[in-house]
XYZ file of C-alpha atoms in Angstrom:
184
model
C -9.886 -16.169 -20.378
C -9.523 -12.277 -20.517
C -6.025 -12.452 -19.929
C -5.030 -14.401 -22.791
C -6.374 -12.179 -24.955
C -4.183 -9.470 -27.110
C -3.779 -5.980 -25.648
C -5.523 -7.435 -22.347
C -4.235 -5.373 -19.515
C -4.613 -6.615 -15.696
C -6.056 -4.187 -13.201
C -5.705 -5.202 -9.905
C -7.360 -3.255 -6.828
C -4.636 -1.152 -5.077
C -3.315 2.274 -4.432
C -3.366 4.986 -7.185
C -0.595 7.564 -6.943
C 2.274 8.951 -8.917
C 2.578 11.977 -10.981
C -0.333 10.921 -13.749
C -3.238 8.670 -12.804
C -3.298 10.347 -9.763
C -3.325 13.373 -10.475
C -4.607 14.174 -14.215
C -8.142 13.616 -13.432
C -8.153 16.740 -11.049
C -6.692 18.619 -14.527
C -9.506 17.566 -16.522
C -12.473 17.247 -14.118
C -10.967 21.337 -13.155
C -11.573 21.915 -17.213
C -14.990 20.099 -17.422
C -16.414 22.049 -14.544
C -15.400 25.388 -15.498
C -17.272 24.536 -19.082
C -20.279 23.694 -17.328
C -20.130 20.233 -16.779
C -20.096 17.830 -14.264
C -17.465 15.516 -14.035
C -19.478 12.793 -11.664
C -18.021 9.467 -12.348
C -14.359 10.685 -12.989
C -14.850 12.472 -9.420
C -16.386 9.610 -7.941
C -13.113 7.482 -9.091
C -11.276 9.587 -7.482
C -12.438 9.622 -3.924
C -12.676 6.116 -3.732
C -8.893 5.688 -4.975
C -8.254 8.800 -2.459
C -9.379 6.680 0.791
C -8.119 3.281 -0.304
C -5.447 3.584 1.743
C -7.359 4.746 4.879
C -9.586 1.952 3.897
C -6.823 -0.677 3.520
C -5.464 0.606 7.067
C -8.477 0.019 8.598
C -9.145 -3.632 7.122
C -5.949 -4.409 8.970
C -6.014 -3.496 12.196
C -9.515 -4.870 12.034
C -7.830 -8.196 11.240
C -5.017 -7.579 14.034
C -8.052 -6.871 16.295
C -9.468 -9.987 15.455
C -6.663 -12.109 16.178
C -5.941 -10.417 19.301
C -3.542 -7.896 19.132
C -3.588 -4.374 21.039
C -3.157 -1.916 18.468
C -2.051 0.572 19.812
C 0.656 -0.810 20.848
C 1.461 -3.044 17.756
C 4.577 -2.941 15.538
C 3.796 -2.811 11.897
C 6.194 -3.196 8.641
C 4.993 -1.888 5.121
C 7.007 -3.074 2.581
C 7.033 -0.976 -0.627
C 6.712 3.069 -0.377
C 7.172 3.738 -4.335
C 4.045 4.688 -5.983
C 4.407 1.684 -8.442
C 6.722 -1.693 -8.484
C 10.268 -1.890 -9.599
C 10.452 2.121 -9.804
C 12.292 4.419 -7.120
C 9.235 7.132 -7.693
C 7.750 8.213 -4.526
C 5.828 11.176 -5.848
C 2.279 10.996 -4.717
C 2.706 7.871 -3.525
C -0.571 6.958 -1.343
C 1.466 4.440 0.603
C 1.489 7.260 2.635
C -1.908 7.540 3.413
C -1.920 3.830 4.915
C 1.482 4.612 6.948
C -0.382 8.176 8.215
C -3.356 5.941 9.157
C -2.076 3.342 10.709
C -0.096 5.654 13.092
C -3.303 7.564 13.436
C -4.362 4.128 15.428
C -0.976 4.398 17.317
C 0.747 1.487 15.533
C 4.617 2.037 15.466
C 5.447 1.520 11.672
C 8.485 0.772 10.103
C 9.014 1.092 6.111
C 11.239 -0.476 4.237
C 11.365 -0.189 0.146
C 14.535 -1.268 -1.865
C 13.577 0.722 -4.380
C 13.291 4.011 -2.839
C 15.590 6.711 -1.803
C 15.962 7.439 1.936
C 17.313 10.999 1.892
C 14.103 11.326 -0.575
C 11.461 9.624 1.792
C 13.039 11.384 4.991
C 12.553 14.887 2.714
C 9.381 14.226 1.015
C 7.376 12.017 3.840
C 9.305 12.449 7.064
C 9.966 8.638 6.329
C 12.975 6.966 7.369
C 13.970 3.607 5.409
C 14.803 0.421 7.570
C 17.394 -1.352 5.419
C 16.812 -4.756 6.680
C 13.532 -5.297 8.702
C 14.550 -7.700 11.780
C 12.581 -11.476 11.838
C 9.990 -11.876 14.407
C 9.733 -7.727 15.082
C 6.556 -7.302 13.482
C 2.523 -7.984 15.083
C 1.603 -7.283 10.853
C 2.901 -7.371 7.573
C 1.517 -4.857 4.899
C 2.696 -5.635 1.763
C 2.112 -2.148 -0.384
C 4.523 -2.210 -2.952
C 5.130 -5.928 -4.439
C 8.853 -4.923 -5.886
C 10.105 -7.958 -7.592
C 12.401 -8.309 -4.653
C 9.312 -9.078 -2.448
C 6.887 -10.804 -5.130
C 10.071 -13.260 -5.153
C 9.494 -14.184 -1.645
C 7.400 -16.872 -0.258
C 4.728 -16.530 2.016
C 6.773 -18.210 4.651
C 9.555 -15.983 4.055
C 7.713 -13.031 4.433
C 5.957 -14.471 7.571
C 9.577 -14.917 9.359
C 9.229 -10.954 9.821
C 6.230 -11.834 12.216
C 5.640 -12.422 15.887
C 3.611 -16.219 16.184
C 0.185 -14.755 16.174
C 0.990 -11.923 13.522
C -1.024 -10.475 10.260
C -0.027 -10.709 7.039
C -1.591 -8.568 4.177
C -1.213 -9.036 0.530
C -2.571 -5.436 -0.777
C -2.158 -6.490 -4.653
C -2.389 -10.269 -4.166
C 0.918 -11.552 -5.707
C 1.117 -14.283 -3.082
C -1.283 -17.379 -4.191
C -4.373 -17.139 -2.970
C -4.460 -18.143 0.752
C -1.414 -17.751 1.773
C -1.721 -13.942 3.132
C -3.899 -13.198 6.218
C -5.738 -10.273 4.022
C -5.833 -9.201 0.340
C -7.874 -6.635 -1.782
């Protein structure tokens, strides 16, 4: 009912990066403390949207766990390395911070974003772009960045880049409800 409403903007659970939202509060929670005051909620907003991506790592190798997989040893594809859909901005994009993670728990991960720049990710991240992720490669999915290219695609479609018993994640939920393995 919300969203029918005028001016009614939907927030969706994700990752909060770029060059504003995640950074301004460190501007103004800098200011308020060197008034005198205590910045508590703003602060505690931003240390849980500083670890969603750890935590988003986490819930899917506990998933690839579950179903059987060896992590270490797994092959994972994010798809989407922009900070936000549709844009080819990487800066202080936290898709990062799941990639870092999830070869913290010695997945091999591949990243492909049609949106980004690869000189750009190879200078900024030490990311290089795969241009066209091969079918069947993959033990998970991690959809991070639902360009339009890849909120277009089915569920099916996007489970061809899986092996049979693979994960797929839905970070922002564009897929209907159901069809991904995992979803915020």
């Amino acid at each position: 009912a919300a969203g029918t409403k005028w001016n009614f903007l939907p927030f969706k659970p994700g990752l909060v990066g770029g060059h504003c939202i995640g950074v301004d509060p460190y501007y103004l929670t800098h200011k308020a403390q060197a008034i005198g005051y205590h910045p508590e909620i703003i602060l505690a907003g931003r240390r849980v949207n500083d670890n969603m991506g750890p935590y988003a790592a986490a819930e899917l190798v506990k998933a690839m766990i579950k179903t059987g997989h060896t992590v270490a040893s797994s092959k994972v594809l994010v798809m989407g390395l922009t900070f936000k859909e549709n844009c080819p901005d990487l800066r202080n994009t936290r898709v990062v911070d799941v990639i870092r993670e999830l070869e913290d728990f010695g997945c091999a991960v591949d990243v492909t974003d049609c949106w980004a720049d690869n000189e750009e990710a190879v200078h900024e991240y030490g990311i290089s772009l795969v241009g066209a992720p091969k079918a069947g490669d993959y033990d998970a999915v991690f959809l991070a960045v639902p360009h339009r290219e890849y909120a277009a695609k089915s569920s099916k479609e996007l489970r061809a880049y899986l092996k049979d018993d693979g994960v797929l994640f839905d970070l922002k939920g564009v897929l209907p409800l159901g069809e991904a393995d995992l979803r915020l």
